[in-house]
Short mmCIF file of C-alpha atoms in Angstrom, two decimals:
data_model
loop_
_atom_site.label_atom_id
_atom_site.label_comp_id
_atom_site.label_asym_id
_atom_site.label_seq_id
_atom_site.Cartn_x
_atom_site.Cartn_y
_atom_site.Cartn_z
CA MET A 1 85.49 -30.88 -19.57
CA GLU A 2 85.06 -31.22 -23.21
CA SER A 3 81.49 -32.24 -22.25
CA SER A 4 80.99 -29.56 -20.12
CA ARG A 5 81.94 -27.04 -22.86
CA ARG A 6 79.69 -28.75 -25.28
CA THR A 7 76.72 -28.45 -22.72
CA LEU A 8 77.54 -24.61 -22.17
CA CYS A 9 77.54 -23.79 -25.78
CA SER A 10 74.28 -25.52 -26.49
CA LEU A 11 72.43 -23.53 -23.67
CA SER A 12 74.08 -20.48 -24.96
CA LEU A 13 72.80 -20.87 -28.41
CA LEU A 14 69.18 -21.94 -27.08
CA CYS A 15 69.28 -18.70 -24.97
CA VAL A 16 69.94 -16.52 -28.30
CA LEU A 17 67.16 -18.23 -30.03
CA LEU A 18 64.69 -17.49 -27.25
CA ASP A 19 66.00 -13.92 -27.18
CA ILE A 20 65.25 -13.61 -30.72
CA GLN A 21 61.91 -15.20 -30.32
CA LEU A 22 60.88 -13.11 -27.71
CA GLU A 23 62.03 -9.80 -29.51
CA GLY A 24 60.04 -10.86 -32.58
CA VAL A 25 56.77 -11.71 -30.38
CA LEU A 26 57.25 -8.27 -28.15
CA GLY A 27 57.80 -6.30 -31.72
CA ALA A 28 54.61 -7.76 -33.14
CA THR A 29 52.36 -7.13 -29.94
CA HIS A 30 53.67 -3.57 -30.23
CA VAL A 31 52.40 -3.16 -33.69
CA GLU A 32 49.23 -4.90 -33.16
CA ILE A 33 48.55 -2.69 -30.26
CA GLU A 34 49.13 0.36 -32.24
CA HIS A 35 46.94 -0.96 -34.95
CA HIS A 36 44.16 -1.59 -32.42
CA LEU A 37 44.51 2.09 -30.78
CA GLU A 38 44.39 3.51 -34.40
CA MET A 39 41.31 1.38 -35.63
CA GLY A 40 39.82 2.37 -32.33
CA ARG A 41 40.16 6.08 -32.81
CA LYS A 42 38.86 5.96 -36.35
CA LEU A 43 35.87 3.83 -35.34
CA LEU A 44 34.98 6.12 -32.80
CA ALA A 45 35.42 9.22 -34.85
CA ALA A 46 33.05 7.33 -37.36
CA GLY A 47 30.50 6.67 -34.58
CA GLN A 48 30.98 2.86 -34.86
CA LEU A 49 31.12 2.41 -31.06
CA ALA A 50 30.91 -1.22 -30.50
CA GLU A 51 33.48 -2.06 -33.14
CA ALA A 52 35.79 0.76 -31.60
CA LEU A 53 35.31 -0.76 -28.05
CA SER A 54 36.22 -4.14 -29.48
CA HIS A 55 39.67 -2.63 -30.58
CA TYR A 56 40.38 -1.00 -27.28
CA HIS A 57 39.39 -4.38 -25.44
CA SER A 58 42.38 -5.87 -27.63
CA ALA A 59 44.65 -2.87 -26.88
CA VAL A 60 43.95 -3.04 -23.20
CA GLU A 61 44.87 -6.62 -23.26
CA GLY A 62 47.90 -6.29 -25.13
CA ASP A 63 49.27 -3.32 -22.83
CA SER A 64 47.73 -3.31 -19.50
CA LYS A 65 50.37 -0.66 -18.19
CA ASN A 66 49.28 2.30 -20.79
CA TYR A 67 46.99 4.69 -18.81
CA LEU A 68 45.86 6.30 -22.35
CA THR A 69 44.38 3.06 -23.49
CA TYR A 70 42.16 3.14 -20.29
CA TYR A 71 41.20 6.61 -20.89
CA LYS A 72 40.39 6.02 -24.63
CA ARG A 73 38.34 3.34 -23.61
CA ALA A 74 36.35 4.93 -21.14
CA ALA A 75 35.65 7.51 -23.52
CA VAL A 76 33.83 4.86 -25.75
CA PHE A 77 31.82 3.54 -22.72
CA LEU A 78 30.77 7.10 -22.33
CA ALA A 79 29.57 7.66 -25.74
CA MET A 80 27.80 4.50 -25.44
CA GLY A 81 26.06 5.61 -22.33
CA LYS A 82 27.81 3.14 -19.93
CA SER A 83 29.13 5.32 -17.46
CA LYS A 84 29.17 2.68 -14.82
CA SER A 85 31.78 0.70 -17.21
CA ALA A 86 34.09 3.95 -18.00
CA LEU A 87 34.48 4.32 -13.85
CA PRO A 88 36.94 1.51 -13.60
CA ASP A 89 39.03 2.46 -16.45
CA LEU A 90 39.13 6.11 -15.28
CA THR A 91 40.54 4.80 -11.93
CA LYS A 92 43.03 2.74 -13.51
CA ALA A 93 44.30 5.45 -15.70
CA ILE A 94 44.75 7.65 -12.42
CA LEU A 95 46.52 4.80 -10.77
CA LEU A 96 48.71 4.39 -13.48
CA LYS A 97 49.26 8.42 -13.60
CA PRO A 98 48.17 10.20 -10.65
CA ASP A 99 48.77 13.86 -12.29
CA PHE A 100 46.26 12.83 -15.13
CA LEU A 101 43.91 15.58 -14.58
CA ALA A 102 41.66 14.77 -17.75
CA ALA A 103 40.82 11.53 -16.22
CA ARG A 104 40.40 13.09 -12.67
CA LEU A 105 37.95 15.54 -13.90
CA GLN A 106 36.11 13.15 -16.26
CA ARG A 107 35.66 10.58 -13.17
CA GLY A 108 34.28 13.75 -11.22
CA ASN A 109 31.77 14.50 -13.65
CA ILE A 110 30.44 11.00 -13.74
CA LEU A 111 30.59 10.63 -9.77
CA LEU A 112 28.46 13.97 -9.47
CA LYS A 113 25.90 12.82 -12.15
CA GLN A 114 25.60 9.66 -9.73
CA GLY A 115 25.07 11.67 -6.92
CA ASN A 116 28.29 10.72 -5.16
CA THR A 117 29.24 14.01 -3.67
CA GLN A 118 32.08 13.01 -1.68
CA GLU A 119 34.17 11.33 -4.23
CA ALA A 120 33.20 13.94 -6.74
CA ARG A 121 34.70 16.68 -4.50
CA GLU A 122 37.74 14.67 -3.82
CA ASP A 123 38.56 14.60 -7.72
CA PHE A 124 37.50 18.29 -8.46
CA GLU A 125 39.71 19.42 -5.37
CA ALA A 126 42.64 17.10 -6.77
CA VAL A 127 42.72 18.90 -10.19
CA LEU A 128 42.42 22.49 -8.52
CA GLN A 129 45.19 21.52 -6.25
CA ARG A 130 47.41 20.86 -9.44
CA SER A 131 45.77 23.38 -11.41
CA PRO A 132 44.19 26.03 -9.44
CA ASP A 133 42.79 28.30 -12.22
CA HIS A 134 40.96 25.26 -13.95
CA GLU A 135 37.51 26.80 -14.53
CA GLU A 136 35.38 23.70 -15.06
CA ALA A 137 36.87 21.92 -11.97
CA ARG A 138 36.09 25.11 -10.07
CA ASP A 139 32.41 25.24 -11.26
CA GLN A 140 31.82 21.40 -10.69
CA LEU A 141 33.18 21.57 -7.14
CA MET A 142 30.50 24.32 -6.42
CA LYS A 143 28.01 21.90 -8.13
CA ALA A 144 28.75 19.08 -5.84
CA ASN A 145 28.68 21.46 -2.80
CA GLU A 146 25.20 22.56 -4.02
CA LEU A 147 24.02 19.03 -4.56
CA GLU A 148 24.93 18.13 -1.11
CA GLU A 149 22.89 20.66 0.29
CA LEU A 150 19.91 20.14 -1.88
CA GLN A 151 20.07 16.20 -1.05
CA GLU A 152 19.68 16.97 2.54
CA GLU A 153 16.89 19.29 1.90
CA ALA A 154 14.72 16.99 -0.14
CA HIS A 155 15.13 14.09 2.63
CA ALA A 156 14.22 16.82 5.43
CA THR A 157 11.06 17.87 3.59
CA TYR A 158 10.10 14.39 2.76
CA HIS A 159 10.25 13.46 6.40
CA GLN A 160 8.09 16.23 7.33
CA GLY A 161 5.53 15.18 4.92
CA ASP A 162 5.94 18.15 2.71
CA TYR A 163 6.11 15.85 -0.51
CA SER A 164 5.37 18.83 -2.97
CA ALA A 165 8.08 20.74 -1.42
CA SER A 166 10.53 17.57 -1.58
CA ILE A 167 9.52 17.26 -5.37
CA THR A 168 10.65 20.72 -6.16
CA VAL A 169 13.96 20.32 -4.48
CA LEU A 170 14.47 17.05 -6.18
CA GLU A 171 13.89 18.47 -9.79
CA ARG A 172 17.16 20.49 -9.15
CA VAL A 173 19.01 17.37 -7.68
CA ILE A 174 18.18 15.13 -10.46
CA GLU A 175 19.05 17.90 -13.03
CA ILE A 176 22.58 17.85 -11.50
CA SER A 177 22.63 14.25 -10.77
CA PRO A 178 20.46 12.32 -13.47
CA TRP A 179 22.07 9.05 -12.64
CA ASP A 180 21.22 8.65 -9.04
CA PRO A 181 18.84 6.20 -8.40
CA ASP A 182 18.32 7.39 -4.93
CA SER A 183 16.70 10.66 -6.06
CA ARG A 184 14.38 9.23 -8.38
CA GLU A 185 13.32 6.66 -5.89
CA LEU A 186 12.83 9.25 -3.43
CA ARG A 187 10.71 11.47 -5.83
CA ALA A 188 8.66 8.38 -7.00
CA GLU A 189 8.01 7.70 -3.20
CA CYS A 190 6.51 11.34 -3.04
CA TYR A 191 4.45 10.97 -6.08
CA ILE A 192 2.96 7.71 -4.63
CA ARG A 193 2.24 9.40 -1.28
CA MET A 194 0.57 12.39 -3.49
CA GLY A 195 -1.66 9.77 -5.60
CA ASP A 196 0.25 10.19 -8.74
CA PRO A 197 1.23 6.84 -9.81
CA GLN A 198 2.06 7.53 -13.44
CA LYS A 199 4.90 9.87 -12.58
CA ALA A 200 6.07 7.46 -10.05
CA ILE A 201 6.48 4.99 -12.72
CA GLN A 202 8.30 7.67 -14.97
CA ASP A 203 11.06 7.98 -12.09
CA LEU A 204 11.35 4.19 -11.11
CA THR A 205 11.81 2.78 -14.62
CA PRO A 206 15.40 4.26 -15.14
CA THR A 207 16.43 3.28 -11.78
CA THR A 208 16.28 -0.40 -12.62
CA LYS A 209 19.20 0.17 -15.03
CA LEU A 210 20.99 2.74 -12.77
CA ARG A 211 21.11 0.35 -9.93
CA ASN A 212 22.44 -3.14 -10.16
CA ASP A 213 20.03 -5.82 -9.07
CA ASN A 214 17.25 -3.46 -8.34
CA ARG A 215 14.59 -6.08 -7.39
CA GLY A 216 12.81 -3.41 -5.23
CA ALA A 217 12.23 -1.04 -8.00
CA TYR A 218 10.92 -4.08 -10.37
CA LEU A 219 8.32 -5.23 -7.49
CA LYS A 220 7.33 -1.72 -7.00
CA LEU A 221 6.81 -0.84 -10.53
CA SER A 222 4.78 -4.11 -11.09
CA MET A 223 2.81 -3.17 -8.07
CA LEU A 224 2.10 0.30 -9.45
CA HIS A 225 1.12 -1.18 -12.99
CA TYR A 226 -1.11 -3.72 -11.13
CA SER A 227 -2.95 -1.31 -9.24
CA LEU A 228 -3.40 0.65 -12.41
CA GLY A 229 -5.08 -1.90 -14.24
CA ASP A 230 -2.25 -2.85 -16.46
CA HIS A 231 -1.81 -6.65 -15.90
CA HIS A 232 0.48 -7.14 -18.65
CA GLU A 233 3.09 -4.47 -17.84
CA SER A 234 3.11 -5.70 -14.18
CA LEU A 235 3.69 -9.21 -15.04
CA ASN A 236 6.50 -8.05 -17.09
CA HIS A 237 8.32 -6.16 -14.27
CA ILE A 238 7.53 -9.03 -11.66
CA ARG A 239 9.43 -11.27 -14.32
CA GLU A 240 12.34 -9.03 -14.35
CA CYS A 241 12.59 -9.11 -10.51
CA LEU A 242 12.49 -13.08 -10.70
CA ARG A 243 15.19 -12.90 -13.30
CA LEU A 244 17.43 -11.38 -10.98
CA ASP A 245 16.59 -13.66 -7.95
CA GLN A 246 14.24 -16.60 -8.63
CA ASP A 247 14.03 -17.07 -4.82
CA ASP A 248 12.80 -13.46 -3.91
CA LYS A 249 9.94 -14.18 -1.61
CA GLU A 250 7.95 -10.83 -2.30
CA CYS A 251 8.42 -11.01 -6.03
CA PHE A 252 7.43 -14.57 -6.29
CA THR A 253 4.36 -13.92 -4.00
CA HIS A 254 3.16 -10.87 -6.09
CA TYR A 255 4.10 -12.92 -9.36
CA LYS A 256 1.85 -15.73 -8.72
CA GLN A 257 -1.10 -13.07 -8.00
CA VAL A 258 -0.59 -11.29 -11.32
CA LYS A 259 -0.05 -14.24 -13.53
CA LYS A 260 -3.19 -15.79 -12.03
CA LEU A 261 -5.28 -12.71 -12.90
CA SER A 262 -3.71 -11.99 -16.13
CA LYS A 263 -4.39 -15.60 -17.36
CA GLN A 264 -7.96 -15.34 -16.40
CA LEU A 265 -8.60 -11.78 -18.06
CA ASP A 266 -6.55 -12.71 -21.29
CA SER A 267 -8.74 -16.13 -21.58
CA ALA A 268 -12.00 -14.17 -21.27
CA GLU A 269 -10.91 -12.10 -24.09
CA GLU A 270 -10.00 -14.96 -26.13
CA LEU A 271 -13.50 -16.52 -25.51
CA ILE A 272 -15.12 -13.43 -26.42
CA GLU A 273 -13.03 -13.48 -29.71
CA GLN A 274 -14.53 -17.19 -29.92
CA PHE A 275 -18.13 -15.88 -29.54
CA ARG A 276 -18.25 -17.78 -26.53
CA PHE A 277 -19.84 -15.38 -24.41
CA GLN A 278 -21.48 -17.06 -21.47
CA GLU A 279 -18.13 -18.90 -20.87
CA ALA A 280 -16.38 -15.33 -21.08
CA ILE A 281 -18.99 -14.18 -18.31
CA SER A 282 -18.04 -16.94 -16.03
CA LYS A 283 -14.33 -16.29 -16.44
CA TYR A 284 -14.86 -12.48 -15.56
CA GLU A 285 -16.82 -13.25 -12.94
CA THR A 286 -13.96 -15.29 -11.51
CA ALA A 287 -11.42 -12.52 -12.12
CA MET A 288 -13.33 -10.59 -9.82
CA LYS A 289 -13.13 -12.96 -7.21
CA THR A 290 -9.43 -13.29 -7.53
CA GLU A 291 -8.86 -9.39 -7.51
CA PRO A 292 -11.66 -8.02 -5.26
CA LYS A 293 -9.54 -4.78 -3.76
CA ILE A 294 -8.69 -3.05 -6.78
CA PRO A 295 -11.73 -1.24 -8.37
CA LEU A 296 -10.26 -1.05 -12.05
CA TYR A 297 -10.58 -4.74 -12.64
CA THR A 298 -14.05 -4.95 -11.26
CA ASN A 299 -14.77 -2.22 -13.72
CA LEU A 300 -13.35 -3.85 -16.53
CA ALA A 301 -15.08 -7.11 -15.86
CA LYS A 302 -18.56 -5.50 -15.42
CA GLU A 303 -17.71 -3.51 -18.80
CA ARG A 304 -17.18 -6.60 -20.67
CA ILE A 305 -19.85 -8.82 -19.16
CA CYS A 306 -22.23 -6.27 -20.22
CA PHE A 307 -20.60 -6.54 -23.54
CA CYS A 308 -21.18 -10.46 -23.56
CA LEU A 309 -25.04 -10.12 -22.60
CA VAL A 310 -25.91 -7.72 -25.39
CA LYS A 311 -24.09 -10.32 -27.72
CA LEU A 312 -26.25 -12.90 -26.16
CA ASN A 313 -29.36 -10.81 -26.64
CA SER A 314 -30.15 -10.62 -22.84
CA ALA A 315 -31.52 -6.93 -22.93
CA LEU A 316 -32.74 -6.83 -19.23
CA ASP A 317 -29.82 -8.53 -17.97
CA ALA A 318 -27.46 -6.22 -20.05
CA ILE A 319 -29.21 -3.11 -18.94
CA ASP A 320 -28.94 -4.03 -15.31
CA ILE A 321 -25.12 -4.53 -15.78
CA CYS A 322 -24.13 -2.23 -18.11
CA SER A 323 -25.98 0.38 -15.52
CA GLU A 324 -23.85 -0.88 -12.73
CA ALA A 325 -20.88 -0.63 -15.06
CA HIS A 326 -21.90 2.97 -15.97
CA GLN A 327 -22.23 4.23 -12.32
CA ARG A 328 -18.88 2.76 -11.44
CA ASP A 329 -17.27 4.34 -14.59
CA PRO A 330 -19.44 7.30 -15.87
CA ARG A 331 -17.10 8.37 -18.51
CA ASN A 332 -16.65 5.02 -20.18
CA ALA A 333 -17.76 5.20 -23.66
CA ASN A 334 -18.02 1.52 -24.52
CA VAL A 335 -20.31 0.88 -21.32
CA LEU A 336 -22.44 3.59 -22.77
CA ARG A 337 -22.34 2.18 -26.44
CA ASP A 338 -23.16 -1.51 -25.10
CA ARG A 339 -26.03 -0.12 -22.85
CA ALA A 340 -27.26 1.77 -26.04
CA GLU A 341 -27.55 -1.53 -27.75
CA ALA A 342 -29.35 -3.46 -24.87
CA TYR A 343 -31.80 -0.63 -24.96
CA ILE A 344 -32.33 -1.20 -28.69
CA LEU A 345 -32.86 -4.69 -28.04
CA ASN A 346 -35.49 -3.89 -25.58
CA GLN A 347 -36.77 -1.69 -28.01
CA GLU A 348 -36.20 1.76 -25.78
CA TYR A 349 -35.08 3.70 -28.57
CA GLU A 350 -35.17 7.00 -26.85
CA LYS A 351 -32.80 5.66 -24.01
CA ALA A 352 -30.47 4.28 -26.63
CA VAL A 353 -30.31 7.75 -28.64
CA GLU A 354 -29.47 9.29 -24.95
CA ASP A 355 -26.68 6.78 -24.36
CA TYR A 356 -24.95 7.01 -27.78
CA ILE A 357 -25.18 10.86 -27.52
CA GLU A 358 -23.42 10.77 -24.11
CA ALA A 359 -20.88 8.20 -25.13
CA LYS A 360 -19.90 10.66 -28.22
CA GLU A 361 -19.31 13.39 -25.69
CA PHE A 362 -16.45 11.07 -24.30
CA ASP A 363 -14.88 10.77 -27.75
CA SER A 364 -13.43 14.26 -28.01
CA GLU A 365 -11.29 13.53 -31.05
CA GLY A 366 -14.68 12.21 -32.99
CA GLU A 367 -12.57 9.30 -34.17
CA ARG A 368 -15.09 6.58 -33.35
CA ASN A 369 -17.16 5.52 -36.30
CA ASP A 370 -18.96 2.93 -34.03
CA LEU A 371 -20.53 5.77 -31.95
CA LYS A 372 -21.46 7.82 -34.91
CA GLU A 373 -22.94 4.85 -36.82
CA GLY A 374 -24.43 3.42 -33.67
CA LEU A 375 -26.39 6.89 -32.98
CA GLU A 376 -27.33 7.45 -36.46
CA ARG A 377 -28.97 3.61 -36.36
CA ALA A 378 -30.57 4.64 -32.91
CA GLN A 379 -32.11 7.52 -34.27
CA LYS A 380 -33.40 6.06 -37.30
CA LEU A 381 -34.90 3.20 -35.19
CA LEU A 382 -36.75 5.87 -32.84
CA LYS A 383 -38.05 7.79 -35.73
CA VAL A 384 -39.44 4.35 -37.45
CA SER A 385 -40.86 3.37 -33.94
CA LYS A 386 -43.14 6.25 -33.75
CA LYS A 387 -44.79 4.75 -37.37
CA ARG A 388 -44.70 1.18 -36.80
CA ASP A 389 -42.59 -0.99 -34.75
CA TYR A 390 -42.73 -4.54 -35.99
CA TYR A 391 -41.36 -6.08 -33.05
CA LYS A 392 -43.79 -4.39 -30.90
CA ILE A 393 -46.76 -5.29 -33.16
CA LEU A 394 -46.12 -9.12 -32.70
CA GLY A 395 -44.79 -8.68 -29.13
CA VAL A 396 -41.54 -10.26 -29.78
CA GLY A 397 -38.10 -9.61 -28.83
CA ARG A 398 -35.50 -8.15 -31.43
CA SER A 399 -33.46 -11.42 -31.07
CA ALA A 400 -36.61 -13.63 -31.95
CA ASN A 401 -36.06 -16.49 -34.41
CA LYS A 402 -38.35 -17.25 -37.39
CA GLN A 403 -40.36 -19.75 -35.53
CA GLU A 404 -40.98 -17.53 -32.73
CA VAL A 405 -42.39 -14.73 -35.13
CA ILE A 406 -44.57 -17.07 -37.09
CA LYS A 407 -46.01 -18.67 -33.62
CA ALA A 408 -46.74 -14.81 -32.24
CA TYR A 409 -48.38 -14.00 -35.92
CA ARG A 410 -50.62 -16.82 -35.93
CA LYS A 411 -51.65 -16.09 -32.29
CA LEU A 412 -52.19 -12.46 -33.10
CA ALA A 413 -53.91 -13.09 -36.44
CA GLN A 414 -56.46 -15.45 -35.03
CA GLN A 415 -57.34 -12.83 -32.35
CA TRP A 416 -57.67 -9.74 -34.58
CA HIS A 417 -59.42 -11.74 -37.60
CA PRO A 418 -62.01 -9.02 -38.80
CA ASP A 419 -64.57 -11.81 -38.82
CA ASN A 420 -64.35 -12.18 -35.10
CA PHE A 421 -65.99 -8.68 -34.75
CA GLN A 422 -69.60 -7.70 -35.30
CA SER A 423 -69.86 -3.93 -35.30
CA GLU A 424 -68.36 -1.85 -38.11
CA THR A 425 -66.47 0.26 -35.97
CA ASP A 426 -64.79 -2.85 -34.30
CA LYS A 427 -64.06 -4.57 -37.71
CA LYS A 428 -62.27 -1.41 -39.10
CA GLU A 429 -60.05 -1.21 -35.92
CA ALA A 430 -59.58 -5.12 -36.22
CA GLU A 431 -58.63 -4.73 -40.21
CA LYS A 432 -55.97 -2.26 -39.29
CA ARG A 433 -54.63 -4.37 -36.79
CA PHE A 434 -54.63 -7.50 -38.97
CA ILE A 435 -52.86 -5.44 -41.73
CA ASP A 436 -50.09 -4.41 -39.05
CA ILE A 437 -49.75 -7.95 -37.73
CA ALA A 438 -49.21 -9.34 -41.28
CA SER A 439 -46.76 -6.89 -42.47
CA ALA A 440 -44.74 -7.35 -39.27
CA LYS A 441 -44.80 -11.21 -40.00
CA GLU A 442 -43.72 -10.17 -43.69
CA VAL A 443 -40.71 -8.07 -42.54
CA LEU A 444 -39.58 -10.17 -39.72
CA ILE A 445 -39.31 -13.85 -41.50
CA ASP A 446 -37.80 -11.94 -44.66
CA PRO A 447 -33.83 -11.70 -43.87
CA GLU A 448 -33.27 -8.78 -46.23
CA MET A 449 -36.08 -7.05 -44.94
CA ARG A 450 -35.41 -7.52 -41.25
CA GLN A 451 -32.00 -6.35 -41.74
CA LYS A 452 -33.19 -2.95 -43.47
CA PHE A 453 -35.65 -2.64 -40.49
CA ASP A 454 -32.89 -3.23 -37.83
CA ALA A 455 -30.78 -0.68 -39.40
CA GLY A 456 -33.57 2.01 -39.01
CA GLU A 457 -35.35 1.67 -42.10
CA ASP A 458 -38.99 0.63 -42.86
CA PRO A 459 -38.89 -1.49 -46.05
CA LEU A 460 -42.53 -1.29 -46.24
CA ASP A 461 -42.88 2.56 -45.88
CA PRO A 462 -42.86 4.19 -49.75
CA GLU A 463 -41.08 7.18 -47.84
CA SER A 464 -38.05 4.70 -46.78
CA GLN A 465 -37.95 3.35 -50.59
CA GLN A 466 -35.80 4.75 -53.32
CA GLY A 467 -37.94 5.56 -56.44
CA GLY A 468 -41.00 4.38 -54.37
CA GLY A 469 -44.23 5.35 -56.16
CA GLY A 470 -47.72 3.93 -55.78
CA GLY A 471 -48.05 1.22 -53.44
CA GLY A 472 -44.36 1.44 -52.27
CA GLY A 473 -43.11 -2.16 -53.37
CA HIS A 474 -43.75 -4.47 -50.50
CA GLY A 475 -47.13 -4.46 -49.05
CA TRP A 476 -48.52 -7.92 -48.64
CA PRO A 477 -46.81 -11.28 -48.32
CA HIS A 478 -46.46 -12.48 -51.83
CA HIS A 479 -48.53 -9.54 -52.86
CA PHE A 480 -51.71 -10.81 -51.60
CA ASN A 481 -53.90 -8.37 -49.60
CA PRO A 482 -56.90 -10.20 -47.72
CA PHE A 483 -58.87 -7.40 -48.07
CA ASP A 484 -58.96 -6.48 -51.63
CA SER A 485 -62.71 -8.04 -51.84
CA GLY A 486 -63.80 -5.38 -49.54
CA GLY A 487 -66.31 -7.74 -48.31
CA SER A 488 -66.09 -10.88 -46.27
CA PHE A 489 -62.68 -11.62 -44.67
CA HIS A 490 -62.09 -15.30 -45.24
CA PHE A 491 -58.24 -15.80 -44.47
CA LYS A 492 -55.92 -18.85 -44.73
CA PHE A 493 -52.92 -18.88 -42.75
CA GLN A 494 -49.65 -19.14 -44.85
CA HIS A 495 -47.23 -21.48 -43.08
CA ASN A 496 -43.87 -19.80 -44.10
#
């Protein structure tokens, strides 16, 4: 008996201690919840949304039966633009307090913006049932009814093939329900069918956030960017699709194609940066085989091959490819610029001037210095060529090296040496030719003078020289004129 009594006493004491401890815990939790709610309110008012949300999370965990806590956390989600996260909190608040009209109205507004007319209407009707004169609920109910009619009209006109009319209706639909992915996707489809992929992209882009796991939108965005020649953006979108599901067959098939082409195009540009122009040409030719169906990639490849051929001083090949690229893309100023440079290489200065003038017409802002400077240089070269073109005199190309210049000079000097001619008339013509040949050699083997000539200035023309007087500076190699004696023309070739 004594033992039983002691046991009962011990148990009673333990119960008392447990009650005291539990009361202390509950009291501390309540204080902590109030602290979190107060901090959440202050931070929300200060615009520190992430910090406010953290405190409301703690408040909800501490008291899952308080409808106001859920409502306040929903307000933070909405302020952060996370309407999908706000919905479950508003629903929980309504479950805990069915007559909480503010939560019902807020949920109805979100549902309406999401294009969910049926559920939105139910919330607005529930508010009006308890508060018949509630003006906002009445207005929103009318919008929900209007939206439902517009959605039906938009789909009807789309299925009739009247895409323009469907777009007009969808403008009002999206104005009422900006968070509805279905309406944006439908309008994007209309734009695609009307041949306006850029506007389709604008509509599809937000749907990747509005709809969970929207792989279809990522795939379509990737394909649209790909069709516009933007392979980098295409690759970004298709990767997003595979992040959602790496086994998606459609996305993976498209990914392989985009990645392959993108790698080839990027590699070609890297080769150009390394001045490996012939290898870059091969890479662009491969890229055209990888994607033969979309003209934009062929246009790009032809444009860059044209550029590379100019850099390789392959004048005739460059003119051919540049002309083909110009035919494919007549408003491409880069192609016109590069063809102008090819014409300069081929000493067709008038055509070079024409191409630069046309290229400048497509530079409406007048911001491209390369076109302005190129035109000025082509015009100078044209002007100089009407006097003396040293390349033509020696019969060498503009890319000829020093050895090629000297070889051409020797051959022509032997041919036109005045001693080879008998009559006075022939001797005078030969003397004139011989002087031009020697002048041409002097200019083209001297790097500084050649650079001046290539820039459209004749370094042997007194009019082109600043402060030029008398003989005009440079006249003969090492100031030697073989005809100063005026009589016989004995000449030794200089081996420069």
